[in-house]
Coordinates of C-alpha atoms and ligand atoms in Angstrom, one line a residue:
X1 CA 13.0 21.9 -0.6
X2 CA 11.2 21.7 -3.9
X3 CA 9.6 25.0 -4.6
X4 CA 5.5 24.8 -4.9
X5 CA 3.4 26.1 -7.8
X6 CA 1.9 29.2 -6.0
X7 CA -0.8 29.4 -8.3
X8 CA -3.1 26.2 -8.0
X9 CA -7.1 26.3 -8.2
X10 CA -7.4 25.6 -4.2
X11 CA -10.1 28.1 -3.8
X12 CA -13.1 26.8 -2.6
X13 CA -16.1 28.1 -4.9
X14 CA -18.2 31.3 -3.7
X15 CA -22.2 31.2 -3.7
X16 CA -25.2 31.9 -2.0
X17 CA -27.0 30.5 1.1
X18 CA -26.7 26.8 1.0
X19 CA -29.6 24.8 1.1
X20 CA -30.3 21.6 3.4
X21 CA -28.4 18.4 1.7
X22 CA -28.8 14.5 2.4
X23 CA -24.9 13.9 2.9
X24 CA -23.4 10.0 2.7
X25 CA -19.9 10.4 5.2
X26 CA -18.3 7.0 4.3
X27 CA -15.3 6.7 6.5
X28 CA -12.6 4.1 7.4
X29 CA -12.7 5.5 11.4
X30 CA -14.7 7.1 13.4
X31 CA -14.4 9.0 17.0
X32 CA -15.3 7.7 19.3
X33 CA -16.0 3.9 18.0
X34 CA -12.5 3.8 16.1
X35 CA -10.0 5.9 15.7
X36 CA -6.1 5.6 14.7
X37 CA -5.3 9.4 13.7
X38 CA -6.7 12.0 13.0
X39 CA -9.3 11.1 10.1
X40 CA -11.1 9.8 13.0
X41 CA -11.9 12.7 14.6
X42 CA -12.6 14.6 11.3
X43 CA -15.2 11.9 10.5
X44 CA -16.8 12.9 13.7
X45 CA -16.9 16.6 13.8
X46 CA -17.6 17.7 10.6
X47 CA -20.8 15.8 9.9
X48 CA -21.9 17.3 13.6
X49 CA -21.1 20.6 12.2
X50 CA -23.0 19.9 8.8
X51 CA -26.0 18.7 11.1
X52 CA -25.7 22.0 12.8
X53 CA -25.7 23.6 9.5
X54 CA -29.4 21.8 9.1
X55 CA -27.9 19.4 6.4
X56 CA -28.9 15.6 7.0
X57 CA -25.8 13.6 7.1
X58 CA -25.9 10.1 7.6
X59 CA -21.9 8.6 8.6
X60 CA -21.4 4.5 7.0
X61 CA -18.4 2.9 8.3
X62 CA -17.3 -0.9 8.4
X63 CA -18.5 -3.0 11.8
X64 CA -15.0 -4.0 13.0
X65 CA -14.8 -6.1 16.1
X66 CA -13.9 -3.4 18.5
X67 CA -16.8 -1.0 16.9
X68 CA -19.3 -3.8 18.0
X69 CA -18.2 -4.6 21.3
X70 CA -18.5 -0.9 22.1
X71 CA -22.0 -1.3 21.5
X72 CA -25.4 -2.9 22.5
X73 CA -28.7 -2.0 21.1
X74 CA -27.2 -2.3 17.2
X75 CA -30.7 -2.8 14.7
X76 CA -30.4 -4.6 11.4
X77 CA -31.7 -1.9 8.3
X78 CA -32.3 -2.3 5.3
X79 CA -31.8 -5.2 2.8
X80 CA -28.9 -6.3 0.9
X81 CA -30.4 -8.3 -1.9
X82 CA -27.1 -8.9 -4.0
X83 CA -24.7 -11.4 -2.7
X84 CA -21.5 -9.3 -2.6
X85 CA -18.3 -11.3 -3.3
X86 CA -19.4 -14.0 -2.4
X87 CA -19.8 -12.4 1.4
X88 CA -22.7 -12.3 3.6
X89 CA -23.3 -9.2 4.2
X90 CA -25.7 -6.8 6.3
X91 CA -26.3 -3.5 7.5
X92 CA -26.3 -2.7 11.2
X93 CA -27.5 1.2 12.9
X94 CA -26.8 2.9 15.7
X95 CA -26.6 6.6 16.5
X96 CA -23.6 8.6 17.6
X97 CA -22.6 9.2 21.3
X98 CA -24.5 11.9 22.1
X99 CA -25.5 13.4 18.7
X100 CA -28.9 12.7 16.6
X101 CA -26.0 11.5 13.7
X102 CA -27.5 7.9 12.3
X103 CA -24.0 6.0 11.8
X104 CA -24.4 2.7 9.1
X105 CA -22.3 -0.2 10.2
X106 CA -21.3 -2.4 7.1
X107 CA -21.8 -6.2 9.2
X108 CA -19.3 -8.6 7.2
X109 CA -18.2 -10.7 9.7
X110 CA -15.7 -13.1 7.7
X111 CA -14.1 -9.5 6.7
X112 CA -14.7 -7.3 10.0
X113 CA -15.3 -9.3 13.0
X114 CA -11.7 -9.7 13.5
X115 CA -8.9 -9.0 16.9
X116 CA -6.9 -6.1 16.2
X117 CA -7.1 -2.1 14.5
X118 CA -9.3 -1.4 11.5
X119 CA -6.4 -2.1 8.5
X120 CA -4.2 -4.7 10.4
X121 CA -3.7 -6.8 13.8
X122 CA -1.4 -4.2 15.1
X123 CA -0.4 -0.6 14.0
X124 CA 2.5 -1.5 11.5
X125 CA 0.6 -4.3 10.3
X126 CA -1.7 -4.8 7.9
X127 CA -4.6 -7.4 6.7
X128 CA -3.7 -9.2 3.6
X129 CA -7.1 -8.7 2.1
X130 CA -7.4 -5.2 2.5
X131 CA -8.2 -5.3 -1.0
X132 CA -11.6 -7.3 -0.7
X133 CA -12.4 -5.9 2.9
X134 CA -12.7 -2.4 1.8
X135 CA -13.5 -3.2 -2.0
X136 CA -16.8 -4.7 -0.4
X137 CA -17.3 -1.5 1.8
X138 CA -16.7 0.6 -1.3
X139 CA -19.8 -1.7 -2.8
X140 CA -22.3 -1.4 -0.2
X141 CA -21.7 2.4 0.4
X142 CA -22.2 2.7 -3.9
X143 CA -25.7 0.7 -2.9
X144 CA -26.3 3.0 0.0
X145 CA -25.8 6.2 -2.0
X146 CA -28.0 5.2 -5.0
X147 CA -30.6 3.9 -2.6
X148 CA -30.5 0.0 -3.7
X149 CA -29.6 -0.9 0.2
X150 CA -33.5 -0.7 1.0
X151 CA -33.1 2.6 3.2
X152 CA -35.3 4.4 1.2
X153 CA -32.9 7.5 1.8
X154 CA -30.9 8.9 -0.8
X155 CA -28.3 10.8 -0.7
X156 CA -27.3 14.1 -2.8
X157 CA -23.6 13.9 -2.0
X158 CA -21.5 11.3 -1.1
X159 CA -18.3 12.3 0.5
X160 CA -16.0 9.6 1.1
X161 CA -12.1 9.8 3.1
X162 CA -9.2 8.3 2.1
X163 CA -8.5 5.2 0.1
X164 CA -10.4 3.2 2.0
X165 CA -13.4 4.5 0.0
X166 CA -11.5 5.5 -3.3
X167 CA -13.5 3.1 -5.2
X168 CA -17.3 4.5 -4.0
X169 CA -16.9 7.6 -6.4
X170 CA -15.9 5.2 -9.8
X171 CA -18.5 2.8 -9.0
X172 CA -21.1 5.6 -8.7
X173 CA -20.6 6.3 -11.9
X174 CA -22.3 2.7 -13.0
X175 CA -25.6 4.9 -12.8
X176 CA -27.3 7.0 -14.2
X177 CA -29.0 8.7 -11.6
X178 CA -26.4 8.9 -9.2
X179 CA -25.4 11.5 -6.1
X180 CA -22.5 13.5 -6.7
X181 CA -19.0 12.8 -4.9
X182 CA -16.3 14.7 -2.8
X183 CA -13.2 12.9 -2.3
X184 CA -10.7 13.7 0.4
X185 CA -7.4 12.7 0.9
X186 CA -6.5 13.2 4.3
X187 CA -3.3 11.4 3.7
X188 CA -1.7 11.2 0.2
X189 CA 1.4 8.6 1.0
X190 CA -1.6 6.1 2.3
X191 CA -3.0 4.9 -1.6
X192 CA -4.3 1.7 -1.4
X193 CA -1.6 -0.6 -3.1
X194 CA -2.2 -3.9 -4.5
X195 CA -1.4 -6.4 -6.9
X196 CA -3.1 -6.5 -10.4
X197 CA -4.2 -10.5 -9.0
X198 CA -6.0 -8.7 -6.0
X199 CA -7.7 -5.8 -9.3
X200 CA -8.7 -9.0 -10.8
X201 CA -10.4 -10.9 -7.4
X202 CA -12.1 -7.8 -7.3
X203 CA -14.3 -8.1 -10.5
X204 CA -15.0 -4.9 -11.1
X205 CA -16.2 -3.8 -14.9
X206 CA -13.2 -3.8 -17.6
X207 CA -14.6 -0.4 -18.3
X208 CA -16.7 2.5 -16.3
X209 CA -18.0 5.7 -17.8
X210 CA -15.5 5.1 -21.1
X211 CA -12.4 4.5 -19.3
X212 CA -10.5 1.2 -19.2
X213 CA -10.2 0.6 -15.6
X214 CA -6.4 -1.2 -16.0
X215 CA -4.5 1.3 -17.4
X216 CA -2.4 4.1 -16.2
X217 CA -4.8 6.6 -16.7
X218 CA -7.2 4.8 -14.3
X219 CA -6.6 2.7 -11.0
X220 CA -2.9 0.8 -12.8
X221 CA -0.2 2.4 -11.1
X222 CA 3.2 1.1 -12.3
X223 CA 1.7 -2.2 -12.7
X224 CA -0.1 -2.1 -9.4
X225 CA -3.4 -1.3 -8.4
X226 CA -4.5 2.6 -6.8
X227 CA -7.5 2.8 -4.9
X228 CA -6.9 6.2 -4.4
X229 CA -6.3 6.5 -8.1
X230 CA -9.7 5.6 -9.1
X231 CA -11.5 8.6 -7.0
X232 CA -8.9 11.1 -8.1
X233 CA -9.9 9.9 -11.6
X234 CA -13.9 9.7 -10.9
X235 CA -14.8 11.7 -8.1
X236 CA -16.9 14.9 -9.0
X237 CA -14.3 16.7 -7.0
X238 CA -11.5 15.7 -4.6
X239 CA -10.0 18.0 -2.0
X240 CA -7.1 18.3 0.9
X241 CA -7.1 19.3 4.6
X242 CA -5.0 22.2 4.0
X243 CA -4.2 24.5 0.9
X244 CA -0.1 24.4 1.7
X245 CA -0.9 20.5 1.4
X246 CA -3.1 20.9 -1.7
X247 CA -0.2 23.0 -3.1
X248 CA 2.8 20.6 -1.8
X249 CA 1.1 17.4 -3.9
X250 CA 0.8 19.0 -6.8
X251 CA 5.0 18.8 -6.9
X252 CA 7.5 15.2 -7.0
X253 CA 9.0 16.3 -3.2
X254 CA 5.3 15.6 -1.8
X255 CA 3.2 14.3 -4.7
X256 CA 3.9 10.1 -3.4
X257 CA 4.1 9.4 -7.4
X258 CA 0.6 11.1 -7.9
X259 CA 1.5 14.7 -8.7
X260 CA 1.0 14.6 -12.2
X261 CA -2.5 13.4 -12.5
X262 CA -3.3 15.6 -9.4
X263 CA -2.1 18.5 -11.6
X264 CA -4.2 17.2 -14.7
X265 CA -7.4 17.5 -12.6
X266 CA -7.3 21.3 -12.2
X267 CA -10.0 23.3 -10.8
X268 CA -11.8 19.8 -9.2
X269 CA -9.2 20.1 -6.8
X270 CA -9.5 21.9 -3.6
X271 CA -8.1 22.7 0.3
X272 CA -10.3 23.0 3.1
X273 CA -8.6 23.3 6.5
X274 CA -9.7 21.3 9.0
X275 CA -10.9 22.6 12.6
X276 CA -10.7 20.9 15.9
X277 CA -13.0 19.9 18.4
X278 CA -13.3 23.1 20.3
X279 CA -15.4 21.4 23.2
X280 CA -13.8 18.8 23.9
X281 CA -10.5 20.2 23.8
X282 CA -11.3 23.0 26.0
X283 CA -8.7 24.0 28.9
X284 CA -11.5 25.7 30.6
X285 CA -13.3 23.1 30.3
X286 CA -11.8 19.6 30.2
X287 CA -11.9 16.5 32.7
X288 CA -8.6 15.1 32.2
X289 CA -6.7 17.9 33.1
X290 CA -5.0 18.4 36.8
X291 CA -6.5 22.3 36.8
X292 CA -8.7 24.1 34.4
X293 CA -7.3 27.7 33.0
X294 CA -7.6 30.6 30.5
X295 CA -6.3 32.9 28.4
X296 CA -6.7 35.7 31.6
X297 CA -5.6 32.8 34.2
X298 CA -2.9 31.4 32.4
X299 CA -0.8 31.3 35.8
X300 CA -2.7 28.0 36.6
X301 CA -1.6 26.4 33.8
X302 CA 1.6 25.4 35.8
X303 CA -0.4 22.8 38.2
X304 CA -0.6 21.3 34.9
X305 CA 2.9 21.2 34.4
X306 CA 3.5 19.9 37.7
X307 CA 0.9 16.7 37.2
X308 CA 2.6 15.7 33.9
X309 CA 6.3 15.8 35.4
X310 CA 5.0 13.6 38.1
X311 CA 3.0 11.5 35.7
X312 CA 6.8 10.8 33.7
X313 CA 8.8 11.1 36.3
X314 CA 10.2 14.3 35.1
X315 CA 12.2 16.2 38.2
X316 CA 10.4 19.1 38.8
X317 CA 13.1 21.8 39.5
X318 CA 14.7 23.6 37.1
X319 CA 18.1 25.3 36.9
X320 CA 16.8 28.4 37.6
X321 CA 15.6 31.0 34.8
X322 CA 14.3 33.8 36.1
X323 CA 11.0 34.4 34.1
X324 CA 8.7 33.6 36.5
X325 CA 7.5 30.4 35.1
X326 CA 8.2 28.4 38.5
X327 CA 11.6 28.1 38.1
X328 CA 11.3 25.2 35.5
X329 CA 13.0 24.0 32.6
X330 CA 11.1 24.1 29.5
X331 CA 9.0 21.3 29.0
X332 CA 7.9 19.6 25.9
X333 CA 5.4 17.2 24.2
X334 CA 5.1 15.2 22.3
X335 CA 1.6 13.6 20.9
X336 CA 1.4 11.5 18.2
X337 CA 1.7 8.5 16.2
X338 CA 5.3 7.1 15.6
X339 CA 5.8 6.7 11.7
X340 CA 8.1 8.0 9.2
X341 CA 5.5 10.7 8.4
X342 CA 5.8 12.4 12.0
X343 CA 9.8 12.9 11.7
X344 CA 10.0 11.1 15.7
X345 CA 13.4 10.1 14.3
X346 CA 14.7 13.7 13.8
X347 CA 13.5 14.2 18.0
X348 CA 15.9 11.0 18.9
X349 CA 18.9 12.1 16.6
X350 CA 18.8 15.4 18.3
X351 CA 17.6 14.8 21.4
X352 CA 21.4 14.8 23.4
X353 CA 21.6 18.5 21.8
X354 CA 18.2 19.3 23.4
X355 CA 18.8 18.1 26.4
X356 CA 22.0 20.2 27.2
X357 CA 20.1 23.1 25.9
X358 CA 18.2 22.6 28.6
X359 CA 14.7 21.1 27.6
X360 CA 12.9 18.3 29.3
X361 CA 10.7 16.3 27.0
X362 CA 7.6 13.8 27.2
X363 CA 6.1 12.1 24.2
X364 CA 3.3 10.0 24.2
X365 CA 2.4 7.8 20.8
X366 CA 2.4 4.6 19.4
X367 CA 3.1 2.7 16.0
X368 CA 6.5 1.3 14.5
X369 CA 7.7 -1.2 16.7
X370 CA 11.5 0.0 16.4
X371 CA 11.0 4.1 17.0
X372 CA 8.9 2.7 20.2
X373 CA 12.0 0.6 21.2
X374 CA 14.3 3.8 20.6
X375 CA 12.2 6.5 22.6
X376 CA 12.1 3.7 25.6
X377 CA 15.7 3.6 25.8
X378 CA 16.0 7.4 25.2
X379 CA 13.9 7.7 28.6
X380 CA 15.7 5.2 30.2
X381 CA 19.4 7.1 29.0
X382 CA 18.0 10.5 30.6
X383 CA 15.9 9.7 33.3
X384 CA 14.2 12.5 34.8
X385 CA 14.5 14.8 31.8
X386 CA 12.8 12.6 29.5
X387 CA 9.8 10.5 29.6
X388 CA 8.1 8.2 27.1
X389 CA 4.8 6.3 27.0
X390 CA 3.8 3.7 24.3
X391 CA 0.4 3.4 23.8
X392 CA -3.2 5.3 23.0
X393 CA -4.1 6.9 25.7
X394 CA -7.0 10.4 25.8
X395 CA -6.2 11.2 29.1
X396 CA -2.0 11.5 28.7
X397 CA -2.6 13.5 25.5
X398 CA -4.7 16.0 27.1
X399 CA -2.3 16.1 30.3
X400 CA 0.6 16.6 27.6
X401 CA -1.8 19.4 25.9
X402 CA -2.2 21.2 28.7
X403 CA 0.8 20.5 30.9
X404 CA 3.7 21.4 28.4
X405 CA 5.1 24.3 27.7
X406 CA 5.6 23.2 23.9
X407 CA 4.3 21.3 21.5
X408 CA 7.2 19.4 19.3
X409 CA 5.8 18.6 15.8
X410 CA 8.2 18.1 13.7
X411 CA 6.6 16.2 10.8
X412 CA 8.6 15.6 7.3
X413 CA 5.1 16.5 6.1
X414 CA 1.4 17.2 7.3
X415 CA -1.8 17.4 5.4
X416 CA -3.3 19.0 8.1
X417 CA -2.5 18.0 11.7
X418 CA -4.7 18.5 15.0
X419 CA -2.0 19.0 17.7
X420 CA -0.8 21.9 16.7
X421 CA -4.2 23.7 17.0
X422 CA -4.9 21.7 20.1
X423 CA -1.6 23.0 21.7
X424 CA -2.7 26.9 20.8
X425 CA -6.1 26.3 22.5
X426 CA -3.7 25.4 25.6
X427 CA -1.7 28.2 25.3
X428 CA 1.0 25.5 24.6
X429 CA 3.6 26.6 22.0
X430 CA 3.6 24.6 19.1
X431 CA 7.4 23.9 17.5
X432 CA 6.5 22.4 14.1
X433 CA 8.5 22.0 10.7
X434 CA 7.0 24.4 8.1
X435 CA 5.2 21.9 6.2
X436 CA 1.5 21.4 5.3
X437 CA -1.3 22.2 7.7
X438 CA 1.7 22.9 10.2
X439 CA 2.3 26.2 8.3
X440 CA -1.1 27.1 7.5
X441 CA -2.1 26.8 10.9
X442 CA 1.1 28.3 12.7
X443 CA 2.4 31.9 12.6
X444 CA 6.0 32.1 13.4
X445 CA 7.9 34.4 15.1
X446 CA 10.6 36.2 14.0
X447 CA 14.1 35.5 14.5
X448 CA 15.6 37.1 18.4
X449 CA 13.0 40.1 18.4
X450 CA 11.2 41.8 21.2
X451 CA 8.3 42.5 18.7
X452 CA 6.9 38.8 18.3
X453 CA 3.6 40.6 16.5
X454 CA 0.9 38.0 15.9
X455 CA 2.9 35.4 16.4
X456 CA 1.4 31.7 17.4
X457 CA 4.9 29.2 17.6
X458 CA 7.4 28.3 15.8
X459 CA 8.2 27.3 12.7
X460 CA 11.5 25.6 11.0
X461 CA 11.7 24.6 7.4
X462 CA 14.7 22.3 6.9
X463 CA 13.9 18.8 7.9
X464 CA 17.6 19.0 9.8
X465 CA 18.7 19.3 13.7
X466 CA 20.1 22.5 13.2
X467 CA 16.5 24.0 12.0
X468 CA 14.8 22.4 14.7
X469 CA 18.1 23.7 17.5
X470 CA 17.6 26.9 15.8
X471 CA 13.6 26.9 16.4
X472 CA 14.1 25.5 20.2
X473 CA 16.8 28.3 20.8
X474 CA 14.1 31.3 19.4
X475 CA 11.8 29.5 22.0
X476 CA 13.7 29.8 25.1
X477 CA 15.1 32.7 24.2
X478 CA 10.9 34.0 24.6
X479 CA 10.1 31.5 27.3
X480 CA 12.9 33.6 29.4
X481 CA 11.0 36.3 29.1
X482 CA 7.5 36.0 30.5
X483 CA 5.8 39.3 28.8
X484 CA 6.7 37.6 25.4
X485 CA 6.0 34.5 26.5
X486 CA 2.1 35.4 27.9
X487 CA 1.8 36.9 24.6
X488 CA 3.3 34.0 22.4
X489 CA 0.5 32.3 24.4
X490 CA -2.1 34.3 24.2
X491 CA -2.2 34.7 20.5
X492 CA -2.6 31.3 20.3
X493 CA -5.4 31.0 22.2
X494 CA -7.3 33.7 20.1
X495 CA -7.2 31.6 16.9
X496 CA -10.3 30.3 16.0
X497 CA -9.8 26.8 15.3
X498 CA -13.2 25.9 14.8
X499 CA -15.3 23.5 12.9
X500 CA -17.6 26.0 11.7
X501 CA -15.8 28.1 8.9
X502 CA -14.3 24.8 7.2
X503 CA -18.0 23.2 7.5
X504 CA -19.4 26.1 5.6
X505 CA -16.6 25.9 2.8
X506 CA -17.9 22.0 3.1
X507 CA -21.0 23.4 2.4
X508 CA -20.3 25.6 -0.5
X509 CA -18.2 22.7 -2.2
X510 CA -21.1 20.6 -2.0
X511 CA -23.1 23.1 -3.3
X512 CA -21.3 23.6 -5.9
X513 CA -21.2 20.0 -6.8
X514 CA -24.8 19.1 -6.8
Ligands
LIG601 P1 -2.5 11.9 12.2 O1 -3.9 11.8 11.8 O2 -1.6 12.0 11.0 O3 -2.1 11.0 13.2 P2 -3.4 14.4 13.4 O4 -2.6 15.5 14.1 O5 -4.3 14.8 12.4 O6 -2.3 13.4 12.9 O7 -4.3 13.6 14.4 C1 -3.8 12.8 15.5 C2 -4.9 12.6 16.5 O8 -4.6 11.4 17.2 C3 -5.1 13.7 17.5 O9 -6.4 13.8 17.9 C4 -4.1 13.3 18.6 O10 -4.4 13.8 19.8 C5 -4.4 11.8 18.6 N1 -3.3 10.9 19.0 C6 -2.2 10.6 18.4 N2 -1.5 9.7 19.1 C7 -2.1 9.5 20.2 C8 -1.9 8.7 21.4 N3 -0.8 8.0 21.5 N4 -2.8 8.8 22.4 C9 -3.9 9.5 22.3 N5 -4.2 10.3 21.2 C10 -3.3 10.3 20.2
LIG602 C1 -4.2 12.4 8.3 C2 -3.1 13.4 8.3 C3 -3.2 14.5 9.2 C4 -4.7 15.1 9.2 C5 -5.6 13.9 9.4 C6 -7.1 14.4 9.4 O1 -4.1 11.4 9.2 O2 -1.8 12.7 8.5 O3 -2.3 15.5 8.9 O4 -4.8 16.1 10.2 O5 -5.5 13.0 8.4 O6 -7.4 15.0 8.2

């Protein structure tokens, strides 16, 4: 593995009591109106917990298809004077499930109202204007945040996520009086490629704030176009979702062709953790789950167990290890979507190894047609040790949270990742390559010891089947022993995972910005 720089400017800025900010949260997704990953449940709970904080964030996101038929009562706002790309365009409101959070909804029908996910018809698939479909968001947010949308509201930050927004921070910069900008990148391998004919449909300036817009020290990126180029280049400051991952792109191994210019930009370049949903992913407290449990009653966390093997079909006797957990075979889970990204392949090359070690396994996900067609006939080659379903689906993920006895994560790389702090919550052992947010978020235990200290799962850090055997053999070689186990899983459950702490190092970015 490439070695990381260990010295990089990821330190989020110190300072005094923050005081209340009008915050734009332009977003491609959004729990619980759209969501394909994770980003969509960061673009939910951090705003709440920035509300909570007393700051007044207002969330803008485009009016797909399947965002408006989730809705009734939507109200026209504002007025959108300029005719945008030749598009007619309008701004819808609503409110967010249960919160006081005002969410914009950018109404282009010929660009939005269309069958399918927000970037394609199907998961591996996606819209050949992307380009003009979020070039036009990126236009109306810039009108939002400088208050030429007729909200009378302005903004003093705008922070926008992913490429899908990459452009909001360069066109700000058209203005004089403008808000400042945070630009995450939840996902550095997603940048928002397109031709230089698509650049040039887009008729933006030749030249913004001094800088020739086509050239390789702008949005050109080996002849191509970068949205995500154009906010690393503009925005006031750009962060990541973990400081391993804010180290890991500043190097060629993780860097997706953009690790020099991310070194170039020094100290406006940050990692702020993300947190999880701590309500909603509550084992004391959560609907979809066969019986609810805690960190003092973690003996009823098998009824869980027992509901998930029935919901795959998993035979639910074991061959017999004496540790007390029921007399089952180690069960694990898997949650998540199936691309390259999430290492599914390394699971199916190594899966006849697992199973003779004596591991059961259920994943739930879906995505690339092929790795969908390969898990099916994995479940269908071990029947009754392994179980597969395609598909998005709340309930099964928390069943899988809650039911397994391990979490299998084995990502090539992670900005941040959810499960993993999901699984600890559940008192479910996360086994996750050391990459990322997986590392940040996961202490491992050392190697065949009866002194597992703090420990929280497991770690492996070559991408291989050996690393990965070598992690699952550390695991049952605790999960025999139920003392170690309990403790393994109760360690977990103390983390704090919550939104809060990485809201107020939101808060002092921000603050520092502005
Ligand atoms: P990524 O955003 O890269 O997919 P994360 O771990 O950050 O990874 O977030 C994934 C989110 O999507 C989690 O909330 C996870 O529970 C959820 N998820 C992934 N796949 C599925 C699925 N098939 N059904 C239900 N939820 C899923
Ligand atoms: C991306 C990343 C994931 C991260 C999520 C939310 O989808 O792949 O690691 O947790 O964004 O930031």
């Amino acid at each position: 593995m490439t070695k990381v720089p260990t010295k990089v400017p990821t330190k989020v800025p110190t300072g005094g009591a923050a005081s209340a900010m009008n915050i734009l949260f332009a977003c491609s997704e959004l729990y619980p109106l759209i969501k394909t990953g994770g980003l969509a449940d960061v673009a939910y709970n951090l705003p709440l917990a920035l509300h909570h904080q007393g700051h007044k964030v207002r969330i803008v996101l485009p009016a797909y298809r399947a965002v408006l038929d989730g809705l009734s009562h939507l109200k026209p706002v504002g007025q959108i004077n300029t005719s945008i790309q030749g598009y007619d365009v309008s701004l819808l409101k609503t409110s967010l499930k249960n919160t006081e959070l005002q969410v914009y909804l950018v109404h282009c029908p010929a660009l939005f109202d269309r069958p399918g996910g927000p970037y394609g018809e199907f998961a591996d698939h996606s819209w050949e204007d992307n380009a003009q479909r979020f070039g036009l968001f990126c236009r109306i947010v810039t009108l939002i945040a400088t208050d030429r949308a007729g909200l009378a509201w302005q903004p003093d930050l705008v922070h926008c996520n992913d490429w899908h927004t990459a452009l909001v921070p360069m066109l700000l910069r058209v203005y004089q009086s403008r808000p400042r900008s945070l630009f995450t990148i939840h996902n550095l391998a997603y940048q928002g490629l397109f031709s230089e004919a698509d650049f040039k449909a887009l008729k933006l300036p030749e030249v913004i704030d001094g800088v020739r817009l086509w050239d390789f020290r702008a949005l050109e990126f080996y002849g191509q176009m970068s949205f995500m180029k154009a906010a690393i280049v503009f925005a006031d400051a750009v962060n990541t979702v973990s400081r391993g991952y804010a180290r890991e792109v500043l190097t060629p191994q993780f860097g997706c062709g953009l690790d020099g210019l991310l070194r170039t930009i020094g100290d406006r370049f940050h990692g702020i953790v993300n947190g999880i949903d701590t309500k909603f992913w509550d084992p004391g407290n959560d609907c979809f789950i066969e019986t609810l449990y805690g960190a003092s009653s973690l003996h009823r966390k098998i009824f869980n167990k027992l509901a998930l093997q029935s919901e795959f079909h998993i035979s639910s006797y074991g061959n017999g290890n004496s540790n007390g957990n029921n007399n089952e075979r180690p069960l694990l889970g898997v949650v998540s979507r199936l691309t390259g990204q999430k290492g599914i392949d390394l699971i199916l090359e190594t899966l006849p190894r697992i199973i003779e070690s004596g591991f059961d396994m259920v994943v739930l996900g879906s995505g690339e047609k092929s790795v969908e067609i390969e898990l099916q006939a994995a479940a269908a080659k071990y029947r009754g040790r392994v179980g597969v379903r395609i598909g998005y689906d709340e309930r099964i993920a928390h069943m899988i949270i809650a039911g397994a006895d391990a979490l299998l994560i084995p990502s090539r790389y992670e900005p941040c990742g959810l499960t993993q702090m999901y699984a600890q919550r559940y008192g479910t052992v996360p086994v996750a390559h050391g990459v990322g947010g997986l590392a940040d978020t996961i202490i491992d235990i050392p190697p065949y010891t009866e002194d597992i200290a703090d420990a929280t799962g497991l770690l492996f850090w070559d991408f291989s089947s050996s690393a990965l055997l070598e992690a699952l053999q550390r695991l049952a070689f605790v999960y025999d022993n139920l003392l170690l186990w309990r403790q393994l899983q109760r360690a977990g459950m103390r983390e704090n995972f919550s939104w809060e702490h990485s809201a107020d190092q939101y808060c002092r970015l921000y603050q520092s910005l502005c």
